[in-house]
């Protein structure tokens, strides 16, 4: 390289940089910079017009100062002037300054755009590239407005130089990312796709990034790229290592392009064309085979490039999730890497295996590596690798290995890095609950968790253990015994005291028979921790004490003594003082019976109400309130305001008086979900219960008896619909709002409204964990015939869902004609590195499009009789799963969407309904009669009537 | 897509910064500070990848300089590592056994080379020959009034 190319003789700049480097202190540097800034300012302001060279030099100095981390507030104009210089280096420096220091000054943007426009039309490829680089670097909306229509033309024009095409492709990509609405490919689509066939490898390398991005947004328009990509890939993979000349990198042919091609293919399902698919499978096999060949070079660059392609190929195999053979081979290959001497490969193998673990084909194969992974967790020296190992253990956990994995994670927690403890704790808690076969193991695990990493155990985790203990009477005695033992430790974590206080307060009686844990011993043990605890814990302990008075009358005197002492009854904390005063009073004036009622054992919590959910609700923003929350809210507020309920339960009483977010709110938080309090709100939830079984056999001729239960053919790519989600679905036949789905990680709530043949559905995705979901995406599809029957449009969702946050998605639904299947909702996201993939059925049923119709008795029966053909009539006799309460049945029928007609049927016991199903193509009248038979069964004749 | 690339010295001095996503100066400074600290604290034998916010960081040290890239979740770590290496090769070839000082004194060239290699956070031209040819051609245009070229 000639020496001249190293710099172009800006000696002043070199001197200035040397000066800065020679500065002994930060102050000296700032002084030198200020001097230079003053100098440049005076030069720019001076009367003498600066020549291009000086302008370039000063602009370059300003750039250097900016890159040192100082603010620059002038010189933009001079930089813009340089853009129109005829001298290449001046222009180049001008563009660099603009690229690094964009200014939103619109006046300036106009001038910049002018200069760019000139260069783009100069037909000088070097200038055109400079201009395109500048657009790609700045990528502002103004630039998109000015050039988004021009650049596609440059990209596909026959006479454009290759290098310009490359810049144009990536420039367009950048504009598309900032302003997708302004970049319209339309007529250019096919020519852009065909750039994949370009002779110039560089053009393909650049264009494919653009094509990948556009394919993600408009897969259908770009789907021809699949076969082109496969044949390009196949040519590269099968080429000899020297065929591609300069695109061969350390004996690996075109590694960057190969990775990009494999990445593009991941935007699509496996190719439908058998030949294309065969060719692709061959490529993937070749890539896997090459991994076993001896390396062509010892250089790490060779193995990195080769393995980059391998990992990308494995990603594609996992994405397809349809070739068991390839999946197992991929897993074996990764298994080899798990023990590789390169840390990087071990890291990536762990990461990639995490996704393999979620595939049914390879889950078992992944599990065979458990010992290696556990070993990695113990011995890897790099925390980021250990983190990956922990993620993988979490992903490969199932019922068969849960005990081993949880034990290993617990023991790892003892020495785990602080940065990942909280996440680890959450994972252990989730696994322990998910795979608990016997609940004593679960209790042991959580208590161990608190013992080992008490500081990182969030409220949700210890709430949850209490909920479970309260709900499972077979574990209560064991739990009491275990916490009692755990509390013996001289220094135990405050969270342990909380759990201990709560559990002994409820179930201390179960171990009181043993003299070693007699009531007084229990009390003294708890009280020995009291003074070391924070106010919320002390408040909880006071509640435990009053419960003790009820459980063990013999402790009454001792406890009253404690409550009466000044440090309680005159405590400066208002909450503690109030509790002490009220509990003391309660214990002295209430009779044993009253006390027993007030301090009764906690009723069981509803099964699905997890306290992690409570955390989620707390964080929900306004406006994003799901129905369940509203219901819960009602209960909660009713309770908080209901001073009439005072004395029902100690905890509730304390909480009802607390004006500030008080410690007792913890107890209330748990308690508020208990069914005892839910009773007044049960009118709403009855609907769910009664129809949850009857639902699928919805008594309308138009509704397929199988409704939701008929399983749609699983699409190739998304996970098959969850079976348990079907049950969840049924309850939506007669209602429009509620929780559609919930697991450990995610809750999906639904609100929907329908009018005529149109509907709108709001989906609320709630992240129940404290960890962010990445790459969150949802797709709604209408499988098979449904795509001609129902039109569902959705807006894309944000790809990131923060821990505890909720995001909303709106679906617009149009019923074109009658249908029986349900649309599918596929959700994918990454949680802690593992890809989550689930498919649910959306509760869109034909009855949602009912328009209620009023009619008189005579009318009804006349029409009823007309509907005599077999297709027009359906009758079903089914057992009522619940008691047949008139109001409940009425509510159900109304929920179905038809009008409930009074005084129509001569038998007042019968229910009669009429409605018109509104579809775009036709309207179908429906009549329904429900004849309850209290003694036996309920026949439901129904009739449908196609109108004119 | 690569979101940004940072070059910094063992002393934590930033030598080059390239941002492919729009961020405020304040945010850029914050990210730089945080990452320089994180990467410098890592030991030599540790792996070259780490999770950071919702991005993946890929870094490698060459003599006194750290090259550090942030890529997105679905991007390939190993190929990014080789992007770094190819960039180092380009600098090396251009400057003739490059050292930190070359990048300090000719920072604008380091930017120009990077722009020929990567654009908008994606690889534009991976052939060493082609990238250097483009830079050489530009160097030849120095101080010469270019005649319009017919493509």
PDB file of N, CA and C in Angstrom, chain A residues 339-407:
ATOM      1  N   UNK A 339     -18.465 -30.493  25.032  1.00  0.00           N
ATOM      2  CA  UNK A 339     -17.210 -30.827  25.704  1.00  0.00           C
ATOM      3  C   UNK A 339     -16.007 -30.285  24.922  1.00  0.00           C
ATOM      4  N   UNK A 340     -16.278 -29.377  24.013  1.00  0.00           N
ATOM      5  CA  UNK A 340     -15.202 -28.837  23.181  1.00  0.00           C
ATOM      6  C   UNK A 340     -14.280 -27.962  24.027  1.00  0.00           C
ATOM      7  N   UNK A 341     -13.013 -27.867  23.587  1.00  0.00           N
ATOM      8  CA  UNK A 341     -12.108 -27.051  24.411  1.00  0.00           C
ATOM      9  C   UNK A 341     -12.350 -25.552  24.203  1.00  0.00           C
ATOM     10  N   UNK A 342     -13.000 -25.172  23.101  1.00  0.00           N
ATOM     11  CA  UNK A 342     -13.308 -23.751  22.861  1.00  0.00           C
ATOM     12  C   UNK A 342     -14.501 -23.330  23.717  1.00  0.00           C
ATOM     13  N   UNK A 343     -14.292 -22.350  24.576  1.00  0.00           N
ATOM     14  CA  UNK A 343     -15.399 -21.886  25.413  1.00  0.00           C
ATOM     15  C   UNK A 343     -16.566 -21.389  24.559  1.00  0.00           C
ATOM     16  N   UNK A 344     -16.228 -20.697  23.480  1.00  0.00           N
ATOM     17  CA  UNK A 344     -17.283 -20.144  22.633  1.00  0.00           C
ATOM     18  C   UNK A 344     -18.225 -21.225  22.127  1.00  0.00           C
ATOM     19  N   UNK A 345     -17.656 -22.348  21.742  1.00  0.00           N
ATOM     20  CA  UNK A 345     -18.504 -23.416  21.212  1.00  0.00           C
ATOM     21  C   UNK A 345     -19.356 -24.042  22.305  1.00  0.00           C
ATOM     22  N   UNK A 346     -18.795 -24.178  23.475  1.00  0.00           N
ATOM     23  CA  UNK A 346     -19.584 -24.732  24.579  1.00  0.00           C
ATOM     24  C   UNK A 346     -20.769 -23.810  24.874  1.00  0.00           C
ATOM     25  N   UNK A 347     -20.481 -22.526  24.879  1.00  0.00           N
ATOM     26  CA  UNK A 347     -21.526 -21.538  25.143  1.00  0.00           C
ATOM     27  C   UNK A 347     -22.653 -21.662  24.117  1.00  0.00           C
ATOM     28  N   UNK A 348     -22.257 -21.681  22.842  1.00  0.00           N
ATOM     29  CA  UNK A 348     -23.273 -21.713  21.785  1.00  0.00           C
ATOM     30  C   UNK A 348     -24.029 -23.036  21.771  1.00  0.00           C
ATOM     31  N   UNK A 349     -23.323 -24.118  22.075  1.00  0.00           N
ATOM     32  CA  UNK A 349     -23.999 -25.416  22.090  1.00  0.00           C
ATOM     33  C   UNK A 349     -25.070 -25.431  23.178  1.00  0.00           C
ATOM     34  N   UNK A 350     -24.734 -24.888  24.337  1.00  0.00           N
ATOM     35  CA  UNK A 350     -25.720 -24.836  25.422  1.00  0.00           C
ATOM     36  C   UNK A 350     -26.920 -23.991  25.001  1.00  0.00           C
ATOM     37  N   UNK A 351     -26.619 -22.866  24.373  1.00  0.00           N
ATOM     38  CA  UNK A 351     -27.684 -21.958  23.965  1.00  0.00           C
ATOM     39  C   UNK A 351     -28.604 -22.620  22.939  1.00  0.00           C
ATOM     40  N   UNK A 352     -27.966 -23.255  21.956  1.00  0.00           N
ATOM     41  CA  UNK A 352     -28.743 -23.843  20.872  1.00  0.00           C
ATOM     42  C   UNK A 352     -29.548 -25.049  21.363  1.00  0.00           C
ATOM     43  N   UNK A 353     -28.985 -25.797  22.281  1.00  0.00           N
ATOM     44  CA  UNK A 353     -29.689 -26.960  22.818  1.00  0.00           C
ATOM     45  C   UNK A 353     -30.951 -26.562  23.570  1.00  0.00           C
ATOM     46  N   UNK A 354     -30.925 -25.375  24.119  1.00  0.00           N
ATOM     47  CA  UNK A 354     -32.097 -24.865  24.827  1.00  0.00           C
ATOM     48  C   UNK A 354     -33.308 -24.878  23.910  1.00  0.00           C
ATOM     49  N   UNK A 355     -33.125 -24.467  22.667  1.00  0.00           N
ATOM     50  CA  UNK A 355     -34.252 -24.458  21.748  1.00  0.00           C
ATOM     51  C   UNK A 355     -34.590 -25.870  21.301  1.00  0.00           C
ATOM     52  N   UNK A 356     -33.558 -26.707  21.172  1.00  0.00           N
ATOM     53  CA  UNK A 356     -33.823 -28.099  20.790  1.00  0.00           C
ATOM     54  C   UNK A 356     -34.656 -28.807  21.847  1.00  0.00           C
ATOM     55  N   UNK A 357     -34.463 -28.409  23.097  1.00  0.00           N
ATOM     56  CA  UNK A 357     -35.158 -29.087  24.186  1.00  0.00           C
ATOM     57  C   UNK A 357     -36.660 -28.908  24.075  1.00  0.00           C
ATOM     58  N   UNK A 358     -37.089 -27.847  23.398  1.00  0.00           N
ATOM     59  CA  UNK A 358     -38.530 -27.614  23.332  1.00  0.00           C
ATOM     60  C   UNK A 358     -39.175 -28.356  22.164  1.00  0.00           C
ATOM     61  N   UNK A 359     -38.385 -29.036  21.363  1.00  0.00           N
ATOM     62  CA  UNK A 359     -38.976 -29.818  20.276  1.00  0.00           C
ATOM     63  C   UNK A 359     -39.267 -31.230  20.771  1.00  0.00           C
ATOM     64  N   UNK A 360     -40.439 -31.723  20.419  1.00  0.00           N
ATOM     65  CA  UNK A 360     -40.795 -33.062  20.920  1.00  0.00           C
ATOM     66  C   UNK A 360     -39.862 -34.133  20.353  1.00  0.00           C
ATOM     67  N   UNK A 361     -39.325 -33.865  19.134  1.00  0.00           N
ATOM     68  CA  UNK A 361     -38.480 -34.866  18.506  1.00  0.00           C
ATOM     69  C   UNK A 361     -37.126 -34.988  19.185  1.00  0.00           C
ATOM     70  N   UNK A 362     -36.649 -33.886  19.730  1.00  0.00           N
ATOM     71  CA  UNK A 362     -35.288 -33.933  20.243  1.00  0.00           C
ATOM     72  C   UNK A 362     -35.219 -33.781  21.760  1.00  0.00           C
ATOM     73  N   UNK A 363     -36.372 -33.584  22.410  1.00  0.00           N
ATOM     74  CA  UNK A 363     -36.339 -33.386  23.860  1.00  0.00           C
ATOM     75  C   UNK A 363     -35.594 -34.528  24.567  1.00  0.00           C
ATOM     76  N   UNK A 364     -35.918 -35.747  24.163  1.00  0.00           N
ATOM     77  CA  UNK A 364     -35.279 -36.894  24.819  1.00  0.00           C
ATOM     78  C   UNK A 364     -33.777 -36.921  24.535  1.00  0.00           C
ATOM     79  N   UNK A 365     -33.421 -36.623  23.280  1.00  0.00           N
ATOM     80  CA  UNK A 365     -31.998 -36.625  22.918  1.00  0.00           C
ATOM     81  C   UNK A 365     -31.238 -35.579  23.730  1.00  0.00           C
ATOM     82  N   UNK A 366     -31.858 -34.440  23.954  1.00  0.00           N
ATOM     83  CA  UNK A 366     -31.201 -33.393  24.749  1.00  0.00           C
ATOM     84  C   UNK A 366     -30.993 -33.886  26.184  1.00  0.00           C
ATOM     85  N   UNK A 367     -31.998 -34.599  26.667  1.00  0.00           N
ATOM     86  CA  UNK A 367     -31.929 -35.045  28.063  1.00  0.00           C
ATOM     87  C   UNK A 367     -30.740 -35.963  28.341  1.00  0.00           C
ATOM     88  N   UNK A 368     -30.273 -36.665  27.301  1.00  0.00           N
ATOM     89  CA  UNK A 368     -29.161 -37.580  27.547  1.00  0.00           C
ATOM     90  C   UNK A 368     -27.884 -36.832  27.946  1.00  0.00           C
ATOM     91  N   UNK A 369     -27.854 -35.525  27.712  1.00  0.00           N
ATOM     92  CA  UNK A 369     -26.640 -34.773  28.029  1.00  0.00           C
ATOM     93  C   UNK A 369     -26.681 -34.146  29.422  1.00  0.00           C
ATOM     94  N   UNK A 370     -27.633 -34.564  30.215  1.00  0.00           N
ATOM     95  CA  UNK A 370     -27.850 -33.887  31.496  1.00  0.00           C
ATOM     96  C   UNK A 370     -26.590 -33.833  32.365  1.00  0.00           C
ATOM     97  N   UNK A 371     -25.835 -34.934  32.392  1.00  0.00           N
ATOM     98  CA  UNK A 371     -24.665 -34.945  33.270  1.00  0.00           C
ATOM     99  C   UNK A 371     -23.629 -33.914  32.824  1.00  0.00           C
ATOM    100  N   UNK A 372     -23.438 -33.836  31.501  1.00  0.00           N
ATOM    101  CA  UNK A 372     -22.481 -32.859  30.981  1.00  0.00           C
ATOM    102  C   UNK A 372     -22.901 -31.440  31.340  1.00  0.00           C
ATOM    103  N   UNK A 373     -24.202 -31.198  31.221  1.00  0.00           N
ATOM    104  CA  UNK A 373     -24.684 -29.842  31.477  1.00  0.00           C
ATOM    105  C   UNK A 373     -24.544 -29.507  32.965  1.00  0.00           C
ATOM    106  N   UNK A 374     -24.867 -30.468  33.809  1.00  0.00           N
ATOM    107  CA  UNK A 374     -24.719 -30.241  35.245  1.00  0.00           C
ATOM    108  C   UNK A 374     -23.249 -29.961  35.565  1.00  0.00           C
ATOM    109  N   UNK A 375     -22.398 -30.712  34.891  1.00  0.00           N
ATOM    110  CA  UNK A 375     -20.976 -30.508  35.098  1.00  0.00           C
ATOM    111  C   UNK A 375     -20.554 -29.093  34.666  1.00  0.00           C
ATOM    112  N   UNK A 376     -21.134 -28.649  33.558  1.00  0.00           N
ATOM    113  CA  UNK A 376     -20.826 -27.292  33.078  1.00  0.00           C
ATOM    114  C   UNK A 376     -21.250 -26.265  34.119  1.00  0.00           C
ATOM    115  N   UNK A 377     -22.412 -26.497  34.704  1.00  0.00           N
ATOM    116  CA  UNK A 377     -22.910 -25.572  35.722  1.00  0.00           C
ATOM    117  C   UNK A 377     -21.930 -25.490  36.888  1.00  0.00           C
ATOM    118  N   UNK A 378     -21.299 -26.624  37.182  1.00  0.00           N
ATOM    119  CA  UNK A 378     -20.405 -26.651  38.348  1.00  0.00           C
ATOM    120  C   UNK A 378     -19.005 -26.139  38.020  1.00  0.00           C
ATOM    121  N   UNK A 379     -18.531 -26.416  36.802  1.00  0.00           N
ATOM    122  CA  UNK A 379     -17.102 -26.201  36.564  1.00  0.00           C
ATOM    123  C   UNK A 379     -16.765 -25.066  35.609  1.00  0.00           C
ATOM    124  N   UNK A 380     -17.719 -24.601  34.816  1.00  0.00           N
ATOM    125  CA  UNK A 380     -17.363 -23.535  33.873  1.00  0.00           C
ATOM    126  C   UNK A 380     -16.858 -22.318  34.633  1.00  0.00           C
ATOM    127  N   UNK A 381     -15.792 -21.715  34.087  1.00  0.00           N
ATOM    128  CA  UNK A 381     -15.227 -20.590  34.823  1.00  0.00           C
ATOM    129  C   UNK A 381     -15.888 -19.262  34.480  1.00  0.00           C
ATOM    130  N   UNK A 382     -16.627 -19.273  33.385  1.00  0.00           N
ATOM    131  CA  UNK A 382     -17.237 -18.032  32.905  1.00  0.00           C
ATOM    132  C   UNK A 382     -18.714 -18.017  33.284  1.00  0.00           C
ATOM    133  N   UNK A 383     -19.098 -16.947  33.964  1.00  0.00           N
ATOM    134  CA  UNK A 383     -20.484 -16.902  34.438  1.00  0.00           C
ATOM    135  C   UNK A 383     -21.485 -16.945  33.294  1.00  0.00           C
ATOM    136  N   UNK A 384     -21.138 -16.359  32.144  1.00  0.00           N
ATOM    137  CA  UNK A 384     -22.130 -16.376  31.074  1.00  0.00           C
ATOM    138  C   UNK A 384     -22.339 -17.792  30.544  1.00  0.00           C
ATOM    139  N   UNK A 385     -21.326 -18.628  30.625  1.00  0.00           N
ATOM    140  CA  UNK A 385     -21.505 -20.019  30.208  1.00  0.00           C
ATOM    141  C   UNK A 385     -22.339 -20.767  31.250  1.00  0.00           C
ATOM    142  N   UNK A 386     -22.064 -20.496  32.513  1.00  0.00           N
ATOM    143  CA  UNK A 386     -22.859 -21.153  33.564  1.00  0.00           C
ATOM    144  C   UNK A 386     -24.328 -20.770  33.447  1.00  0.00           C
ATOM    145  N   UNK A 387     -24.541 -19.508  33.119  1.00  0.00           N
ATOM    146  CA  UNK A 387     -25.913 -19.046  32.940  1.00  0.00           C
ATOM    147  C   UNK A 387     -26.620 -19.850  31.847  1.00  0.00           C
ATOM    148  N   UNK A 388     -25.899 -20.078  30.750  1.00  0.00           N
ATOM    149  CA  UNK A 388     -26.465 -20.870  29.651  1.00  0.00           C
ATOM    150  C   UNK A 388     -26.785 -22.284  30.131  1.00  0.00           C
ATOM    151  N   UNK A 389     -25.860 -22.849  30.923  1.00  0.00           N
ATOM    152  CA  UNK A 389     -26.085 -24.209  31.423  1.00  0.00           C
ATOM    153  C   UNK A 389     -27.341 -24.242  32.290  1.00  0.00           C
ATOM    154  N   UNK A 390     -27.512 -23.220  33.110  1.00  0.00           N
ATOM    155  CA  UNK A 390     -28.709 -23.173  33.962  1.00  0.00           C
ATOM    156  C   UNK A 390     -29.964 -23.065  33.100  1.00  0.00           C
ATOM    157  N   UNK A 391     -29.898 -22.252  32.062  1.00  0.00           N
ATOM    158  CA  UNK A 391     -31.046 -22.117  31.152  1.00  0.00           C
ATOM    159  C   UNK A 391     -31.393 -23.459  30.521  1.00  0.00           C
ATOM    160  N   UNK A 392     -30.349 -24.165  30.112  1.00  0.00           N
ATOM    161  CA  UNK A 392     -30.590 -25.444  29.442  1.00  0.00           C
ATOM    162  C   UNK A 392     -31.194 -26.456  30.415  1.00  0.00           C
ATOM    163  N   UNK A 393     -30.671 -26.493  31.627  1.00  0.00           N
ATOM    164  CA  UNK A 393     -31.253 -27.408  32.614  1.00  0.00           C
ATOM    165  C   UNK A 393     -32.730 -27.114  32.801  1.00  0.00           C
ATOM    166  N   UNK A 394     -33.039 -25.835  32.846  1.00  0.00           N
ATOM    167  CA  UNK A 394     -34.431 -25.431  33.009  1.00  0.00           C
ATOM    168  C   UNK A 394     -35.257 -25.911  31.821  1.00  0.00           C
ATOM    169  N   UNK A 395     -34.676 -25.767  30.620  1.00  0.00           N
ATOM    170  CA  UNK A 395     -35.428 -26.139  29.417  1.00  0.00           C
ATOM    171  C   UNK A 395     -35.597 -27.645  29.294  1.00  0.00           C
ATOM    172  N   UNK A 396     -34.623 -28.413  29.755  1.00  0.00           N
ATOM    173  CA  UNK A 396     -34.725 -29.870  29.574  1.00  0.00           C
ATOM    174  C   UNK A 396     -35.445 -30.548  30.723  1.00  0.00           C
ATOM    175  N   UNK A 397     -35.871 -29.776  31.688  1.00  0.00           N
ATOM    176  CA  UNK A 397     -36.489 -30.371  32.872  1.00  0.00           C
ATOM    177  C   UNK A 397     -37.872 -30.933  32.534  1.00  0.00           C
ATOM    178  N   UNK A 398     -38.130 -32.125  32.980  1.00  0.00           N
ATOM    179  CA  UNK A 398     -39.487 -32.657  32.933  1.00  0.00           C
ATOM    180  C   UNK A 398     -39.673 -33.538  34.171  1.00  0.00           C
ATOM    181  N   UNK A 399     -40.802 -34.221  34.219  1.00  0.00           N
ATOM    182  CA  UNK A 399     -41.113 -34.959  35.431  1.00  0.00           C
ATOM    183  C   UNK A 399     -40.022 -35.976  35.789  1.00  0.00           C
ATOM    184  N   UNK A 400     -39.399 -36.537  34.748  1.00  0.00           N
ATOM    185  CA  UNK A 400     -38.453 -37.622  35.004  1.00  0.00           C
ATOM    186  C   UNK A 400     -37.165 -37.143  35.687  1.00  0.00           C
ATOM    187  N   UNK A 401     -36.765 -35.909  35.437  1.00  0.00           N
ATOM    188  CA  UNK A 401     -35.471 -35.481  35.973  1.00  0.00           C
ATOM    189  C   UNK A 401     -35.578 -34.263  36.882  1.00  0.00           C
ATOM    190  N   UNK A 402     -36.820 -33.875  37.213  1.00  0.00           N
ATOM    191  CA  UNK A 402     -37.011 -32.631  37.954  1.00  0.00           C
ATOM    192  C   UNK A 402     -36.257 -32.641  39.278  1.00  0.00           C
ATOM    193  N   UNK A 403     -36.316 -33.778  39.992  1.00  0.00           N
ATOM    194  CA  UNK A 403     -35.692 -33.785  41.318  1.00  0.00           C
ATOM    195  C   UNK A 403     -34.198 -33.552  41.211  1.00  0.00           C
ATOM    196  N   UNK A 404     -33.591 -34.229  40.236  1.00  0.00           N
ATOM    197  CA  UNK A 404     -32.150 -34.082  40.060  1.00  0.00           C
ATOM    198  C   UNK A 404     -31.798 -32.643  39.671  1.00  0.00           C
ATOM    199  N   UNK A 405     -32.534 -32.110  38.705  1.00  0.00           N
ATOM    200  CA  UNK A 405     -32.200 -30.776  38.209  1.00  0.00           C
ATOM    201  C   UNK A 405     -32.412 -29.729  39.294  1.00  0.00           C
ATOM    202  N   UNK A 406     -33.518 -29.827  39.994  1.00  0.00           N
ATOM    203  CA  UNK A 406     -33.777 -28.846  41.044  1.00  0.00           C
ATOM    204  C   UNK A 406     -32.695 -28.934  42.124  1.00  0.00           C
ATOM    205  N   UNK A 407     -32.307 -30.154  42.455  1.00  0.00           N
ATOM    206  CA  UNK A 407     -31.261 -30.304  43.477  1.00  0.00           C
ATOM    207  C   UNK A 407     -29.965 -29.652  43.007  1.00  0.00           C
TER     208      UNK A 407
END
